[in-house]
Amino acid sequence: MIGNDRSIRRSLRVLLVAVGVTVWTVSGLNAQQIPHPRDVLGFTPGDDYRIADFPQLQAYFDTLAATSPRVRLSSAGKTRGGNDILVAVITSEENHARLERYQTIARQLARARGVTDEAARALAAEGRAIVWIDAGLHAAEMAHAQHAMLLAHHMATDESSETRQIRDEVVLVLLPCVNPDGLDLVADWYRRTVHTPHQDSPMPWLFNEYSGYENNRDFFMQTQEETKILSRLLYEEWLPQVMYNHHQGFYPTRIFVPPFPDPFNPNIDPGVIRGIELVGAVMQHRFEREGKDGVISRYGFSSWYNGSARTTTYFHNMVGILTETTHDTPSPFLYDPAKLPERFGNGWSTREPSTNYTRPWRGGTLRFRDAIDYMLTGSMGVLEASATFREKLLFGMYQMGARQVALGETVSPVAYVIPPDQHDPQTATRFIEILMRGGVEVHRAMSPFTADGARYGSGSFIIRMAQPFRPYVKDLLEPQRYPDIRHYAGGPPVPPYDNAGWTLSYQMGVHTVAIDRPFDAALVALDAFPVETGRVTNGAASYGLVVDPRHNNAVIAVNRLLGDRADVSRADRAIITGRDTIPAGGFIVRTPHDRARLAEMAPTLGLRVHGLDRAPGAVRRVSRSRVGVYQSWVVEWVDGWTAAEGWTRFVLDEFEFPYVRIVNADIRHGDLRSRFDALVIPNQGVDDIVNGYRPGRRQFGEAHQNLPPPEYQGGIGAEGVAALRSFVNDGGTLILIDRSTDLAIDYLDVPVTNILRDLPEHEFFGPGSIVRLTTDVTNPLGYGMQKTGVAYFRKSRAFTSNDPAVVTIARYGQQPLLMSGWLLGEEHLAGEDAVVQVPKGRGRIIMFGFPVYFRAWPHATFKFFFNALLTHDPPTGRAGLN
């Protein structure tokens, strides 16, 4: 807690007096004595050209909690930038007195086991609907965090019969800003550009450190601190029956409101879908009662994807609500009626009424307050539905959980086993941690056991499917099969919202076994995240120590050693040590100091280290790369927001690679080889790399966006292209990923072709999906990889070359190629090159045809990237894969 009511009142008394707010005792409270946001901010949220930053928002909620017994405020944790994730619990004073009881009831009903139907009905009758409403996740969508202040004030002060009923029947868990770091960045940018020619221009950097808009794609992987906090609140502490995630940006309507269109993910319990329809209908009815036009449903935002704040709740039997509200800026803007498109992307008319768009919006001037008013209607609609159907929502969550437990006992698979013998044991342990952060129950075997006729060792992880969040387990361990949906028979495909497949066990390279029949085993439930403890075998060996290259964490040890100026090398071939075989690429240290340092790190990093009594044959020295990571000023939209540069830095930071961020001017300056050994150009469209923001470039978003200031316009240009060419010719390594490989093909004259480039979508279409991959694990770029593995393919590249100097490191597998998701025309991709190395001058260009670290999901292909940074030998013309 930030503090209890009494301590908050005492600490804020000076603040309240300073802003002109009278301090009252609790017994004398009435609505007039509780300050309105304008009393603290000096303006009303929604005023033209005004936006509250996070310190202002926090000051208001501190003030509100200090003056209203209906509001309790706490901090759920700190963001990466050190700000609080605020949680404001708003309900009646009577409910606050029994809040712990209502949380216990919510947990009992959500967990479902040990509760009879009769007992569940009694709990539902006693309990209160817990409704989660959050705001501010996408900070560039500026209105929803501002609306949270007005919603909180209304719920704390309004004495209408409806609001009193909501306070009596509902516990509102309001998170007024779940991305406070981003709010401050966006508010600062807006204030910097407002009333200039660059007003409402796109901010030329991410609105949080790593993930940008893809912070709303992190909710099964949970890489970011903010995501971990929200998941803990959702799946451990509150277990809300209804979760509402506010967003903006759906021109040319006023707002998107559920229900959602097909397809919906078949792992989701049907009760979730019906609950969405119920709440969505109440919301639509409320918009209609209030005479608000431009409300559309069943368009665009499907219920297939697992990984956003809203959709991940579906796999936890929660009713997840999303709205997308038009006009995301404090600047008024005229949306010219004559310029509104006549049709939506799916062919629906934007002007004629239809079942899903009954009162079309005709355009006109919108202000910030207009968007906020629509959000307030949405929030009140969700609260109205939750109060009206309180018992049904509570009991419905129990029904869904109980149904999933029963299915887990009777429908195959009944369990998954994750054996201890893994390609990368520490990554497998991390996989278990990710599941547990999502509320999954995991056990560990205390002794060997037999299941489906196979023997499994002690220490195996077991996930029993008889648990309420069974849909979540299924969706992360089983392959997705996205339906083939076309605009018309034989025509181009309708792309999925975000991705088609994401099976996490595949992406992380974790071997899992589905068990069809019940089995007996001595199991213990995990109550803490498991830890993979490393070990050193034969540590006193005379020659040196070798680290298994299959471990992603090996590069953390190597980077620490290199930072201490250690002498590290890699073996060119496999090494047999006792009963273990270490594949080619093992990291070797020899001096007593380096060996002691490695042995010290091995247990906490989960590394398997072996002693060597003799030289392993040919080795190649590893040195610390001087790495530059290119940051474009263009934050782009390509079939979903991309934060490739941010994810690049996240993975480098996680695995302790030093690097320098470089921008257009740095590259245009030239002389790159004197400063860098390797340059990374993350996955980005080549036109934005070369030309950047420029007149005539269509910006994503609504029609009012302008160009940013001149210093953020343009790209690397012809000067930068020439500088990159010189860098490679002078011995540098240029690392290009997915779309940025077009830079080498279009501008750097490599003898490589992207064979997918001109194929129409009705012939070849590969949205976010998982495909088979074959790797040359004897090549330094393939060291530590699985020979037969996976690649995450997202409208990616496939290469061919007639030049014998081009080395193929990895190739897409043969048919059947698709493992999870959707792939049309896979014959065009099967067997083609996925990763190639191209010699050029004294240097090389490494071309990864797919995003090897996409959103920090595919741990199984991280080593490609790591090897590119740790290997400096020039190309040798090796044949690679044949």
Short mmCIF file of N, CA, C and O in Angstrom, two decimals, residues 189-204 329 331 704-713:
data_model
loop_
_atom_site.label_atom_id
_atom_site.label_comp_id
_atom_site.label_asym_id
_atom_site.label_seq_id
_atom_site.Cartn_x
_atom_site.Cartn_y
_atom_site.Cartn_z
N TRP A 189 6.21 15.06 -25.17
CA TRP A 189 6.28 15.27 -26.63
C TRP A 189 5.14 16.16 -27.10
O TRP A 189 5.35 17.06 -27.92
N TYR A 190 3.94 15.93 -26.58
CA TYR A 190 2.81 16.75 -27.00
C TYR A 190 3.03 18.21 -26.62
O TYR A 190 2.80 19.13 -27.42
N ARG A 191 3.46 18.43 -25.39
CA ARG A 191 3.68 19.81 -24.95
C ARG A 191 4.79 20.48 -25.76
O ARG A 191 4.76 21.69 -26.00
N ARG A 192 5.76 19.70 -26.17
CA ARG A 192 6.87 20.23 -26.96
C ARG A 192 6.43 20.66 -28.36
O ARG A 192 6.98 21.61 -28.93
N THR A 193 5.45 19.97 -28.93
CA THR A 193 5.08 20.22 -30.33
C THR A 193 3.76 20.96 -30.50
O THR A 193 3.44 21.38 -31.61
N VAL A 194 2.96 21.07 -29.43
CA VAL A 194 1.65 21.69 -29.56
C VAL A 194 1.80 23.14 -30.04
O VAL A 194 2.74 23.85 -29.68
N HIS A 195 0.86 23.56 -30.89
CA HIS A 195 0.85 24.90 -31.48
C HIS A 195 2.07 25.17 -32.34
O HIS A 195 2.51 26.32 -32.48
N THR A 196 2.67 24.11 -32.88
CA THR A 196 3.73 24.24 -33.87
C THR A 196 3.29 23.47 -35.11
O THR A 196 2.30 22.73 -35.07
N PRO A 197 4.02 23.60 -36.23
CA PRO A 197 3.66 22.81 -37.42
C PRO A 197 3.77 21.30 -37.18
O PRO A 197 3.32 20.51 -38.01
N HIS A 198 4.37 20.90 -36.07
CA HIS A 198 4.60 19.48 -35.79
C HIS A 198 3.64 18.93 -34.73
O HIS A 198 3.83 17.83 -34.22
N GLN A 199 2.61 19.71 -34.44
CA GLN A 199 1.58 19.26 -33.49
C GLN A 199 0.98 17.94 -33.95
O GLN A 199 0.66 17.76 -35.13
N ASP A 200 0.86 17.00 -33.01
CA ASP A 200 0.28 15.68 -33.28
C ASP A 200 1.13 14.84 -34.23
O ASP A 200 0.63 13.91 -34.86
N SER A 201 2.40 15.17 -34.33
CA SER A 201 3.30 14.31 -35.09
C SER A 201 3.64 13.08 -34.28
O SER A 201 3.58 13.10 -33.05
N PRO A 202 3.98 11.97 -34.94
CA PRO A 202 4.34 10.76 -34.20
C PRO A 202 5.62 10.96 -33.41
O PRO A 202 6.59 11.53 -33.91
N MET A 203 5.60 10.53 -32.16
CA MET A 203 6.80 10.61 -31.33
C MET A 203 7.84 9.66 -31.90
O MET A 203 7.55 8.48 -32.14
N PRO A 204 9.06 10.11 -32.15
CA PRO A 204 10.03 9.28 -32.88
C PRO A 204 10.80 8.28 -32.01
O PRO A 204 11.92 7.93 -32.34
N THR A 329 -5.93 12.61 -29.41
CA THR A 329 -5.10 13.78 -29.14
C THR A 329 -5.91 14.87 -28.45
O THR A 329 -7.12 14.99 -28.68
N SER A 331 -5.78 17.83 -29.27
CA SER A 331 -6.03 18.86 -30.28
C SER A 331 -7.37 18.62 -30.96
O SER A 331 -7.64 17.51 -31.43
N HIS A 704 -5.03 13.47 -38.65
CA HIS A 704 -4.45 14.74 -38.23
C HIS A 704 -2.95 14.69 -38.01
O HIS A 704 -2.35 15.68 -37.61
N GLN A 705 -2.29 13.55 -38.24
CA GLN A 705 -0.86 13.48 -37.93
C GLN A 705 -0.03 14.30 -38.90
O GLN A 705 -0.24 14.30 -40.11
N ASN A 706 0.98 14.99 -38.34
CA ASN A 706 1.93 15.78 -39.12
C ASN A 706 3.30 15.13 -39.03
O ASN A 706 3.52 14.17 -38.29
N LEU A 707 4.27 15.69 -39.76
CA LEU A 707 5.64 15.23 -39.67
C LEU A 707 6.28 15.73 -38.37
O LEU A 707 5.98 16.84 -37.90
N PRO A 708 7.19 14.96 -37.79
CA PRO A 708 7.91 15.44 -36.62
C PRO A 708 8.88 16.55 -37.02
O PRO A 708 9.07 16.83 -38.21
N PRO A 709 9.53 17.19 -36.05
CA PRO A 709 10.48 18.25 -36.38
C PRO A 709 11.58 17.77 -37.32
O PRO A 709 11.85 16.56 -37.42
N PRO A 710 12.24 18.70 -38.03
CA PRO A 710 13.20 18.33 -39.08
C PRO A 710 14.30 17.38 -38.64
O PRO A 710 14.74 16.53 -39.41
N GLU A 711 14.75 17.50 -37.39
CA GLU A 711 15.85 16.64 -36.94
C GLU A 711 15.44 15.17 -36.87
O GLU A 711 16.31 14.29 -36.76
N TYR A 712 14.14 14.89 -36.95
CA TYR A 712 13.66 13.51 -36.92
C TYR A 712 13.11 13.05 -38.26
O TYR A 712 12.52 11.98 -38.35
N GLN A 713 13.31 13.86 -39.28
CA GLN A 713 12.87 13.49 -40.62
C GLN A 713 14.01 12.87 -41.40
O GLN A 713 15.18 13.04 -41.08
#
